[in-house]
mmCIF file of C-alpha atoms in Angstrom:
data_model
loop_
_atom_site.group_PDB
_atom_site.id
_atom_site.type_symbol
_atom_site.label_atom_id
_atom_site.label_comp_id
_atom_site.label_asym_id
_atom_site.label_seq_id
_atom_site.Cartn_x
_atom_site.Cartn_y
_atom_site.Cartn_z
ATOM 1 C CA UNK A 94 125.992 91.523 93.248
ATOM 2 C CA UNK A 95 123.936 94.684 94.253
ATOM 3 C CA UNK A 96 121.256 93.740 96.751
ATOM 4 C CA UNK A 97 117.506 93.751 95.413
ATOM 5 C CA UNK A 98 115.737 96.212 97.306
ATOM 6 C CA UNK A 99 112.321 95.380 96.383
ATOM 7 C CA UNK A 100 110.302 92.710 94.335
ATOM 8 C CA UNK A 101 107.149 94.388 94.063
ATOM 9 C CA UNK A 102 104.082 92.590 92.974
ATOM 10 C CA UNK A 103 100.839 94.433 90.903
ATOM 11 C CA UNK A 104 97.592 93.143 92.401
ATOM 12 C CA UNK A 105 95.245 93.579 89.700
ATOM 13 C CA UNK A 106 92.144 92.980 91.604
ATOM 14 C CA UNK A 107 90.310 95.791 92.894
ATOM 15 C CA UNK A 108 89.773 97.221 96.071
ATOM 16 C CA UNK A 109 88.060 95.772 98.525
ATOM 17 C CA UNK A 110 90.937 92.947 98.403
ATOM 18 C CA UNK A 111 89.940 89.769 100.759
ATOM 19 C CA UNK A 112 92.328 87.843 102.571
ATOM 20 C CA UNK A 113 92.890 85.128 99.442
ATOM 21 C CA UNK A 114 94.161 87.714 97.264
ATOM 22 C CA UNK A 115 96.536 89.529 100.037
ATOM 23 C CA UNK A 116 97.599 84.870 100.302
ATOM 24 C CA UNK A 117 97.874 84.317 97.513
ATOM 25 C CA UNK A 118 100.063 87.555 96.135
ATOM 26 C CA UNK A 119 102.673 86.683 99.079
ATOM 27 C CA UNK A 120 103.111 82.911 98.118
ATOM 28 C CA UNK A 121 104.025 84.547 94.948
ATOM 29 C CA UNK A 122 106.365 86.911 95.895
ATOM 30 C CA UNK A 123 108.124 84.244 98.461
ATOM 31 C CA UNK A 124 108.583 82.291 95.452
ATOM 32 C CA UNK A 125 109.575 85.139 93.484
ATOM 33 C CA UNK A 126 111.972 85.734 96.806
ATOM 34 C CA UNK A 127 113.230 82.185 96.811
ATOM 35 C CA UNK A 128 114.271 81.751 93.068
ATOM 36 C CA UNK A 129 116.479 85.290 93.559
ATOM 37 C CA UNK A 130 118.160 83.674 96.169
ATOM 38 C CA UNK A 131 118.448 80.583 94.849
ATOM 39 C CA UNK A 132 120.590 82.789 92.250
ATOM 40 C CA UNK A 133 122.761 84.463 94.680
ATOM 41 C CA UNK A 134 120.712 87.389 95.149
ATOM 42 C CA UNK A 135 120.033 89.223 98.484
ATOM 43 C CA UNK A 136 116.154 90.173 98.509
ATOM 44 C CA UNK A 137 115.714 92.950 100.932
ATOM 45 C CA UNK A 138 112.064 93.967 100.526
ATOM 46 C CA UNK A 139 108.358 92.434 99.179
ATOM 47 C CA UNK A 140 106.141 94.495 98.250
ATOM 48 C CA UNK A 141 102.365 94.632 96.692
ATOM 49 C CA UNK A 142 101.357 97.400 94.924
ATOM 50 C CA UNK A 143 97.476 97.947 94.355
ATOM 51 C CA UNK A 144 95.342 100.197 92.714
ATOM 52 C CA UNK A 145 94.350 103.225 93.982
ATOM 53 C CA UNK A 146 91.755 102.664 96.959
ATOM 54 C CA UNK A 147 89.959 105.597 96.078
ATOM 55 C CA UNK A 148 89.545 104.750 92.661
ATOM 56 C CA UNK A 149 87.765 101.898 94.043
ATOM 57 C CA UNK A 150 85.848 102.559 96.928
ATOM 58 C CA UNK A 151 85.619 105.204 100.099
ATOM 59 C CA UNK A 152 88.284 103.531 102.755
ATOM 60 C CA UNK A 153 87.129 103.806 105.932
ATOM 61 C CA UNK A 154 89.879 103.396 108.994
ATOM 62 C CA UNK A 155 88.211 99.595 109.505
ATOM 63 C CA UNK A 156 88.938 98.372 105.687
ATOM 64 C CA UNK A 157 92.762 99.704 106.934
ATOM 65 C CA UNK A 158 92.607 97.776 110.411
ATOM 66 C CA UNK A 159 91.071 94.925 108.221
ATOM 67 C CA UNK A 160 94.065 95.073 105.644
ATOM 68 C CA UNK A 161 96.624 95.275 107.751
ATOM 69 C CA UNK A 162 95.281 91.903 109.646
ATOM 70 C CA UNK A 163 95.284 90.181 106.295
ATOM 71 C CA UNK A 164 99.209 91.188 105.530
ATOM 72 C CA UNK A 165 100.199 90.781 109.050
ATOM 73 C CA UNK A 166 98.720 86.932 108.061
ATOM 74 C CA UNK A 167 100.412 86.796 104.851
ATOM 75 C CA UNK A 168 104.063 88.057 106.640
ATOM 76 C CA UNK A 169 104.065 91.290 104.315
ATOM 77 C CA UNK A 170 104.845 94.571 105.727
ATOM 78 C CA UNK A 171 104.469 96.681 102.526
ATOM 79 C CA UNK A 172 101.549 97.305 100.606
ATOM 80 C CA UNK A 173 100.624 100.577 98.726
ATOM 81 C CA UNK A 174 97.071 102.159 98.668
ATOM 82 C CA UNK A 175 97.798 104.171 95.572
ATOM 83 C CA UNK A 176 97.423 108.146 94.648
ATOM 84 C CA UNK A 177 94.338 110.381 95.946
ATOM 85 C CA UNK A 178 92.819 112.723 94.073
ATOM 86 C CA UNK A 179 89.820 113.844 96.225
ATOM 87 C CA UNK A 180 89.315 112.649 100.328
ATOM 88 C CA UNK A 181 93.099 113.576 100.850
ATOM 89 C CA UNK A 182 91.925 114.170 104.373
ATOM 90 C CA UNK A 183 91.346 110.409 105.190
ATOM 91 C CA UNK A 184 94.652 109.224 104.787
ATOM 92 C CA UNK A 185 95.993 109.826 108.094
ATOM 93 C CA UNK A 186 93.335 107.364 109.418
ATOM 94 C CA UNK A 187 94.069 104.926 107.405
ATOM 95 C CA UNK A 188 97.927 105.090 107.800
ATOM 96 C CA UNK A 189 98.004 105.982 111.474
ATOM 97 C CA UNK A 190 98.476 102.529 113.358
ATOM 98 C CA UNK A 191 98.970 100.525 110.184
ATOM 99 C CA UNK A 192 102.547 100.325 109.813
ATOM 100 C CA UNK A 193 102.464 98.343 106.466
ATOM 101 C CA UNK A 194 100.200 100.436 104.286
ATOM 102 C CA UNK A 195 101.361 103.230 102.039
ATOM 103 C CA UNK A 196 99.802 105.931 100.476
ATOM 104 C CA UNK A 197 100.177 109.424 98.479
ATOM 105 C CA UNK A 198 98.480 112.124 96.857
ATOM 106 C CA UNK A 199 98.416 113.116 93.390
ATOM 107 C CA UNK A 200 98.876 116.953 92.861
ATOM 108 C CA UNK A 201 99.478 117.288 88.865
ATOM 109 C CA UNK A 202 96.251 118.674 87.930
ATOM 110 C CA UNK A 203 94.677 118.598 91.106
ATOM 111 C CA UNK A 204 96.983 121.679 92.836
ATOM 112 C CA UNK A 205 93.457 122.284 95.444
ATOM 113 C CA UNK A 206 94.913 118.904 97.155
ATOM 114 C CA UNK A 207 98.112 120.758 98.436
ATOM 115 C CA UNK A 208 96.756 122.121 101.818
ATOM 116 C CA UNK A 209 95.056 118.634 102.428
ATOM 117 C CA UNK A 210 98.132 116.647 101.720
ATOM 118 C CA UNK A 211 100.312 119.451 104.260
ATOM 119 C CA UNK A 212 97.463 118.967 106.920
ATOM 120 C CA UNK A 213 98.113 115.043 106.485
ATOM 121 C CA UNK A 214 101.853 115.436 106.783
ATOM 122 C CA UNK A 215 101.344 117.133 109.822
ATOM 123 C CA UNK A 216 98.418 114.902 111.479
ATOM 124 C CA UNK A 217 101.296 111.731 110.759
ATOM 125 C CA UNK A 218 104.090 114.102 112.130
ATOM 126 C CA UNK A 219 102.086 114.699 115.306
ATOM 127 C CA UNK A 220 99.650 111.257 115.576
ATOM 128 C CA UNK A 221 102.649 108.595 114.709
ATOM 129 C CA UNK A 222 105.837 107.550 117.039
ATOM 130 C CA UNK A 223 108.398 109.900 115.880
ATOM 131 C CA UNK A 224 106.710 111.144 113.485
ATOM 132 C CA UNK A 225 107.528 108.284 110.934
ATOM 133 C CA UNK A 226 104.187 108.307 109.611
ATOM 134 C CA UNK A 227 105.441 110.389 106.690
ATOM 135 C CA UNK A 228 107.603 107.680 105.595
ATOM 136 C CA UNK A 229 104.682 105.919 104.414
ATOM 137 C CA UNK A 230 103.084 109.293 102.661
ATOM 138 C CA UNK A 231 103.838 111.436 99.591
ATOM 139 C CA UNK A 232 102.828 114.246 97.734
ATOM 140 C CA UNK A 233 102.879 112.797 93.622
ATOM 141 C CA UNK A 234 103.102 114.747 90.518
ATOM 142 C CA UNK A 235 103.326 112.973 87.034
ATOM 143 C CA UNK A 236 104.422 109.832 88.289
ATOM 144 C CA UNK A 237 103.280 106.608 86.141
ATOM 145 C CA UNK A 238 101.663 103.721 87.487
ATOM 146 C CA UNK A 239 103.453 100.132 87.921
ATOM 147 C CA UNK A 240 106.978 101.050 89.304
ATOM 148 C CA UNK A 241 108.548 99.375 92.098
ATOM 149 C CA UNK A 242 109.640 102.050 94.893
ATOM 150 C CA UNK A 243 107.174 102.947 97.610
ATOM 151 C CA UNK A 244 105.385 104.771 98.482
ATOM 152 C CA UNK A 245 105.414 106.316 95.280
ATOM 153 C CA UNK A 246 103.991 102.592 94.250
ATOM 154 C CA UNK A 247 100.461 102.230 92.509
ATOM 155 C CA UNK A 248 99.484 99.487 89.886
ATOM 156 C CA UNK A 249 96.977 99.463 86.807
ATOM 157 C CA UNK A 250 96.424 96.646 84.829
ATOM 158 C CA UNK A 251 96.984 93.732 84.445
ATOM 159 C CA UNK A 252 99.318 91.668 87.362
ATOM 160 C CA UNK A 253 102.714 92.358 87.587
ATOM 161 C CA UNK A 254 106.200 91.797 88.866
ATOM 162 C CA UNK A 255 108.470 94.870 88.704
ATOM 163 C CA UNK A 256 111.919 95.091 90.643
ATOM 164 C CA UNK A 257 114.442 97.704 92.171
ATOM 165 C CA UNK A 258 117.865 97.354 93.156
ATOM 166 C CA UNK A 259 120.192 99.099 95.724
ATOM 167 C CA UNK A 260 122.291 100.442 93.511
ATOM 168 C CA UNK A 261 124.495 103.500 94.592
ATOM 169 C CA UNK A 262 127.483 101.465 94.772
ATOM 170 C CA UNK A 263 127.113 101.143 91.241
ATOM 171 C CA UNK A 264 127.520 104.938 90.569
ATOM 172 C CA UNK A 265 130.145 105.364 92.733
ATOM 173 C CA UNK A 266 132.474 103.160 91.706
ATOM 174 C CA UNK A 267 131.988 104.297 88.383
ATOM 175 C CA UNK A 268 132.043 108.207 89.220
ATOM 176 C CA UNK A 269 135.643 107.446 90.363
ATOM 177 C CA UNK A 270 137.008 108.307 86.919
ATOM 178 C CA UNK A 271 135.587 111.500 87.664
ATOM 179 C CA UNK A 272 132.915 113.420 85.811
ATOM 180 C CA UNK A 273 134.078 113.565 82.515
ATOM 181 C CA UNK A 274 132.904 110.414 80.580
ATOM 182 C CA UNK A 275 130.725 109.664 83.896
ATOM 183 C CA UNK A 276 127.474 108.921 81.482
ATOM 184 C CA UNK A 277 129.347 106.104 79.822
ATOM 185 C CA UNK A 278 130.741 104.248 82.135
ATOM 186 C CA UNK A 279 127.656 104.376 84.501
ATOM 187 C CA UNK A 280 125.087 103.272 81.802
ATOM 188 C CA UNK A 281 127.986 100.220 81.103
ATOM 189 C CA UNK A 282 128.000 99.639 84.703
ATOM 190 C CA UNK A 283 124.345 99.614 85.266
ATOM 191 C CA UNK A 284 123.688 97.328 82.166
ATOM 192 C CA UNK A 285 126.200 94.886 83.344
ATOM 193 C CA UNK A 286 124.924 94.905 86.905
ATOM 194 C CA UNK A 287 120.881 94.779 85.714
ATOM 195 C CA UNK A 288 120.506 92.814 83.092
ATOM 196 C CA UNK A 289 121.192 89.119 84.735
ATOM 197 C CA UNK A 290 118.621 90.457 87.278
ATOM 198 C CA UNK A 291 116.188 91.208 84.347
ATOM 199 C CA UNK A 292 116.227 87.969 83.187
ATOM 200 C CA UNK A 293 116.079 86.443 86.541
ATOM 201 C CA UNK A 294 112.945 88.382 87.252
ATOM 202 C CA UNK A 295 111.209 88.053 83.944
ATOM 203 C CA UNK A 296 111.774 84.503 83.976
ATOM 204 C CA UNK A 297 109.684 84.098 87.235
ATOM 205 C CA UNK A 298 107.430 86.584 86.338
ATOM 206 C CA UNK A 299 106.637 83.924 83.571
ATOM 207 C CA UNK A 300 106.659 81.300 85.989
ATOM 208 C CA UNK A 301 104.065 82.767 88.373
ATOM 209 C CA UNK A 302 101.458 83.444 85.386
ATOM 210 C CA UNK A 303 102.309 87.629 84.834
ATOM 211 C CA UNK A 304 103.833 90.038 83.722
ATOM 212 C CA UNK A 305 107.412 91.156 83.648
ATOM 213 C CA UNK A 306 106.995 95.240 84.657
ATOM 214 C CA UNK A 307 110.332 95.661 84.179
ATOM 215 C CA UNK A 308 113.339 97.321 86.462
ATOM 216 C CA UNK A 309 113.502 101.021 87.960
ATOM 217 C CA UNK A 310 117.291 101.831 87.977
ATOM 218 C CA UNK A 311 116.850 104.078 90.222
ATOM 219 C CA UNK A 312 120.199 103.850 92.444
ATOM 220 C CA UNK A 313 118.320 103.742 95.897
ATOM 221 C CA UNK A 314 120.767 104.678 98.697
ATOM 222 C CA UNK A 315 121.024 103.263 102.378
ATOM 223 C CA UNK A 316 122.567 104.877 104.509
ATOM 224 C CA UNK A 317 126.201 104.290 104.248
ATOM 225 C CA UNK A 318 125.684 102.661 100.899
ATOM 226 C CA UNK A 319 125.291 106.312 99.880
ATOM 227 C CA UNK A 320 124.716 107.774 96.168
ATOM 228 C CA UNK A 321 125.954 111.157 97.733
ATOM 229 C CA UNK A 322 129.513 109.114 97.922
ATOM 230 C CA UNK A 323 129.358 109.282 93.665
ATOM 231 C CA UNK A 324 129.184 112.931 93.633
ATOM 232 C CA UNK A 325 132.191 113.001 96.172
ATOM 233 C CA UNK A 326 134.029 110.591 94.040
ATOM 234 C CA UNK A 327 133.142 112.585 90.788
ATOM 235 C CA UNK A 328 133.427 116.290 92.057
ATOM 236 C CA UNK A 329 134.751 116.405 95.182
ATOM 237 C CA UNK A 330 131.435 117.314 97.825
ATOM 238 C CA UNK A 331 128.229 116.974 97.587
ATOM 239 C CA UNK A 332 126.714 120.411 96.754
ATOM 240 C CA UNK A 333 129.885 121.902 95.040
ATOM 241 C CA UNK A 334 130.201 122.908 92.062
ATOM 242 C CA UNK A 335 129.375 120.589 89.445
ATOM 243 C CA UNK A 336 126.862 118.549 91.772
ATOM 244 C CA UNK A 337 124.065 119.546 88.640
ATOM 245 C CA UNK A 338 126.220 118.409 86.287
ATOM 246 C CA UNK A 339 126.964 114.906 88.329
ATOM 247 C CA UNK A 340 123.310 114.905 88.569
ATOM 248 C CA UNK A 341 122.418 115.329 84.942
ATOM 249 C CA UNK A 342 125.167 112.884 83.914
ATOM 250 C CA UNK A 343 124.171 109.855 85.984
ATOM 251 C CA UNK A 344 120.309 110.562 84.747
ATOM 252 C CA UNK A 345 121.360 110.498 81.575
ATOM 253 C CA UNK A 346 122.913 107.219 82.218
ATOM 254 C CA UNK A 347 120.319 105.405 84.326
ATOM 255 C CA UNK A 348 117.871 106.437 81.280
ATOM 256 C CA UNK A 349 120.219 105.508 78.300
ATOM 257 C CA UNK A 350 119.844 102.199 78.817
ATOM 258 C CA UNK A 351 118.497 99.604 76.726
ATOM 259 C CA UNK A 352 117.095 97.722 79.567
ATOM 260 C CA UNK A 353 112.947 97.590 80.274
ATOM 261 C CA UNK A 354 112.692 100.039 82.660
ATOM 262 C CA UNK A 355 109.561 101.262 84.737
ATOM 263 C CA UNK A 356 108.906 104.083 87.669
ATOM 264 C CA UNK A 357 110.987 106.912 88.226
ATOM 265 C CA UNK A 358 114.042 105.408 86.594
ATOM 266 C CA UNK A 359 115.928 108.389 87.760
ATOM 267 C CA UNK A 360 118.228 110.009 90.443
ATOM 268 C CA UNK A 361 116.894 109.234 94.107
ATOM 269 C CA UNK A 362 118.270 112.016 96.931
ATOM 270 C CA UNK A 363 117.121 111.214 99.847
ATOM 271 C CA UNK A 364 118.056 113.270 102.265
ATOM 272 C CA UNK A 365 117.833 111.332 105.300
ATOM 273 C CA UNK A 366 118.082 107.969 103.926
ATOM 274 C CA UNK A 367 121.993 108.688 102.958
ATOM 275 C CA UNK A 368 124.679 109.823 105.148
ATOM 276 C CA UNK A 369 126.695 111.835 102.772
ATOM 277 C CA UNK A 370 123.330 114.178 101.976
ATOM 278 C CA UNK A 371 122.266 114.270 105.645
ATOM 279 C CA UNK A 372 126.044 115.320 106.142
ATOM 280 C CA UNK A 373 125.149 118.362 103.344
ATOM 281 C CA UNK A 374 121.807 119.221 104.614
ATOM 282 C CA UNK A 375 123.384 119.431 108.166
ATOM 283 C CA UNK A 376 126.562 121.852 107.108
ATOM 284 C CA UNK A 377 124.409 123.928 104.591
ATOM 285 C CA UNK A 378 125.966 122.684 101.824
ATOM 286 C CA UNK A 379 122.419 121.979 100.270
ATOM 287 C CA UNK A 380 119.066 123.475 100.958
ATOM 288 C CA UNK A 381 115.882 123.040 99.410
ATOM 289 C CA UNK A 382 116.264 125.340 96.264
ATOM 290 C CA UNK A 383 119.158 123.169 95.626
ATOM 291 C CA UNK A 384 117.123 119.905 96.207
ATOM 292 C CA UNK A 385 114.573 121.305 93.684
ATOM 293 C CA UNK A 386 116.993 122.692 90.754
ATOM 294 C CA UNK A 387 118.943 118.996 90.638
ATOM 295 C CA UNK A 388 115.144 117.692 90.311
ATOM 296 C CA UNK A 389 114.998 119.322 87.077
ATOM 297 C CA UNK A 390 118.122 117.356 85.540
ATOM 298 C CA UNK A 391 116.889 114.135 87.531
ATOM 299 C CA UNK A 392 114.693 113.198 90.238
ATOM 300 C CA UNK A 393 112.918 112.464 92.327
ATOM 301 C CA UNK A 394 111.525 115.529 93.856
ATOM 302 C CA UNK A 395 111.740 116.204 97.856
ATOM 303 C CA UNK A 396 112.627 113.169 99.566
ATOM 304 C CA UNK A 397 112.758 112.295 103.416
ATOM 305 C CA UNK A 398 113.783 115.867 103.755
ATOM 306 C CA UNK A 399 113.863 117.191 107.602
ATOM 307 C CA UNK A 400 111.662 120.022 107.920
ATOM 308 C CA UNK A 401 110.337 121.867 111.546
ATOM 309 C CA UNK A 402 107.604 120.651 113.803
ATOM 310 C CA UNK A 403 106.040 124.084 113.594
ATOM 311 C CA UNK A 404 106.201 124.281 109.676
ATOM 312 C CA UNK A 405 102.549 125.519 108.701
ATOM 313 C CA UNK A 406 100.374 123.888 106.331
ATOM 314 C CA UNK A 407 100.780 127.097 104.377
ATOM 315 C CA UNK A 408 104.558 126.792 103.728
ATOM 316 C CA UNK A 409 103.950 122.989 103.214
ATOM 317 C CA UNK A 410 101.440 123.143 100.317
ATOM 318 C CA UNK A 411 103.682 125.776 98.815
ATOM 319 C CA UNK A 412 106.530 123.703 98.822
ATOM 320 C CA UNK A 413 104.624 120.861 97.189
ATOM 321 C CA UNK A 414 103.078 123.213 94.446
ATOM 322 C CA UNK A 415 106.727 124.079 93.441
ATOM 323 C CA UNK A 416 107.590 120.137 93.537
ATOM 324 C CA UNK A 417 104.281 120.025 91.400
ATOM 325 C CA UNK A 418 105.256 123.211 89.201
ATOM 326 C CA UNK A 419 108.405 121.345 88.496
ATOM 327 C CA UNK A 420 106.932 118.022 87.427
ATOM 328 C CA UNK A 421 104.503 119.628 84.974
ATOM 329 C CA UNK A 422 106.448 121.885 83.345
ATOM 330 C CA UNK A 423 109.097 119.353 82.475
ATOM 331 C CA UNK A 424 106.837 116.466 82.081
ATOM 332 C CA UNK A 425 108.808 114.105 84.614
ATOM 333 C CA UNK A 426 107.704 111.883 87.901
ATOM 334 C CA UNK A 427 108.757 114.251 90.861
ATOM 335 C CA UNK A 428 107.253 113.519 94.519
ATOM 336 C CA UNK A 429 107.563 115.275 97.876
ATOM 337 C CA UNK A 430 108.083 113.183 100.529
ATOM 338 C CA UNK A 431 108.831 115.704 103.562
ATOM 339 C CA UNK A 432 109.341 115.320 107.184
ATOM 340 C CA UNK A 433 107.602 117.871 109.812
ATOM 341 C CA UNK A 434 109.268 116.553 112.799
ATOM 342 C CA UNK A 435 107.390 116.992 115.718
ATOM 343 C CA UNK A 436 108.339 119.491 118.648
ATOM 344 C CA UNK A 437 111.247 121.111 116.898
ATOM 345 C CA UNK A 438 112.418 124.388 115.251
ATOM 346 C CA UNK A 439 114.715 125.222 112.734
ATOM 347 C CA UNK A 440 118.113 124.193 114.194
ATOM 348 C CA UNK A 441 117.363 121.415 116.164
ATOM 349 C CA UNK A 442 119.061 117.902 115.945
ATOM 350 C CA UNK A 443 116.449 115.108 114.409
ATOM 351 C CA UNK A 444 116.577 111.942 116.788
ATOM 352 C CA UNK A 445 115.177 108.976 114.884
ATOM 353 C CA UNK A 446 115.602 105.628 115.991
ATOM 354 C CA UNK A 447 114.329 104.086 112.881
ATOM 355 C CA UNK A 448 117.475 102.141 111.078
ATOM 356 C CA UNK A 449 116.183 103.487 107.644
ATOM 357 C CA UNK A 450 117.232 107.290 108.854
ATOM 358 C CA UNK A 451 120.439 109.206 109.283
ATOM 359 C CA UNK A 452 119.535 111.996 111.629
ATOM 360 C CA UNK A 453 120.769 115.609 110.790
ATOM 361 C CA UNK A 454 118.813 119.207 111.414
ATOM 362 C CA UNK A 455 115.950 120.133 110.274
ATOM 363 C CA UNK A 456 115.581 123.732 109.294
ATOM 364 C CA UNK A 457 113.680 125.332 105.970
#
């Protein structure tokens, strides 16, 4: 069995949350946890998603301090703040020096927020250790509420439980036939692999009193568990030809299922969460026109993509006004998740110690 890389939990209450809420969403998601296990099911992440802060109130950096007590109480280390529209400037202080909370943007139809959202990429590339504030930040355009991958993450409604696998395995194994037929046998793959995990999870969403969000297919990579490894199995190298056709053909898959799906439900390509497409960024193989035209036959936008220290807020907002031009136009979730990395210019090695990075070069 694929690993679960999230259960992520809705919290329906608004913003301010107390410390009974944060409580009494982690019992739930242990025991959300615990029954996956019970089934044989490795449970990497929990997660709460809420609803966006600023929909709710004006956070100040104390309500963040104040938050991130109340998790580190309740043994979470992942909670998402939801999209901005206006006060994009403030996010920095509430991310900076609270490792758990998340939080993003939201561009489509609200283009003035680009330079704020660059200036905040580059206050977390230059005020966080290594820069790895922007791991926890993202630019959004036309991305729905209630899915399970952060920081992307924001809920509306009522309570939830949605769920995401690591799934590039999946895709690979099945891209080994090659790319002709590829749709197929991923979307039989997929449904084989999801849909005891569907059932698992809505039965304890019943259990715990709420609502089964459904699953985001999305095949999340890690590392050497690497969705970049399909498009080697299916065309030879990442980046050659027929990567947009790979591309296209395991979207269409992921989103031909009959399963209840929710969030991007796409293709994630992550640059520097997978070694095969930190391998391609690092050769040439791909660049970012490349990253945005497979966007258009999948998703999900810009993703932990390795970009210089002295990158100006100019070329930054531009960037994610063509990640927003994108989305719009084609009416699908797209983010930007980018990495200025601090003190370097185009050329130089990355040096992360995080485990959840493959380091490469960063260069525009």
């Amino acid at each position: 069995m694929v690993p679960i890389r999230t259960l992520t939990l809705g919290v329906a209450e608004p913003h301010p949350l107390t410390g009974d809420v944060i409580a009494r969403s982690a019992e739930a998601l242990r025991r959300a946890e615990a029954a996956c296990r019970a089934d044989g099911h490795e449970v990497q992440t929990l997660r709460l998603s809420t609803r966006p802060v600023f929909g709710d109130m004006t956070p100040t950096a104390a309500y963040a301090r104040e938050l991130q007590a109340m998790l580190d109480d309740a043994g979470l280390v992942y909670l998402s703040l939801g999209p901005a529209t206006d006060g994009v400037e403030l996010i920095p202080d509430l991310l900076i020096g609270n490792d758990a909370l998340n939080c993003t943007v939201r561009l489509d139809g609200n283009t003035a927020a680009a330079r704020p959202a660059a200036e905040a990429m580059l206050r977390l590339a230059n005020e966080t250790e290594e820069g790895f504030g922007n791991f926890r930040f993202a630019a959004l355009a036309c991305v729905p509420p209630n899915g399970p991958f952060f920081p992307a993450a924001y809920h509306d409604g009522p309570a939830d439980l949605t769920v995401g696998l690591q799934a590039a395995s999946i895709a690979v194994k099945a891209a080994e036939g090659g790319l002709d037929g590829l749709t197929e046998r991923v979307a039989e793959a997929f449904t084989a692999e999801a849909t005891p995990v569907v059932r698992l999870v809505e039965r304890i969403a019943g259990e715990l009193g709420v609502r089964f969000g459904g699953i985001d297919l999305s095949p999340a990579p890690n590392g050497p568990d690497s969705i970049g490894a399909a498009f080697e199995a299916a065309v030879g190298a990442f980046g050659a030809p027929g990567t947009l056709a790979t591309a296209a053909a395991l979207t269409a898959a992921i989103r031909g299922t009959s399963l209840p799906t929710c969030g991007y439900n796409g293709l994630m390509l992550p640059v520097m969460e997978d070694v095969v497409l930190a391998r391609a960024w690092e050769e040439g193989r791909i660049g970012l026109h490349d990253l945005l035209a497979y966007s258009s036959v999948c998703g999900t936008g810009l993703d932990t993509v390795p970009l210089p220290g002295d990158s100006s807020p100019d070329d930054l907002a531009r960037l994610l006004l063509d990640v927003t031009a994108l989305a719009v136009k084609l009416q699908k979730p797209l983010s930007a998740r980018l990495f200025p990395v601090p003190g370097t210019r185009s050329g130089d090695r990355t040096s992360f110690t995080s485990e959840y990075l493959t380091n490469t070069i960063v260069r525009w």
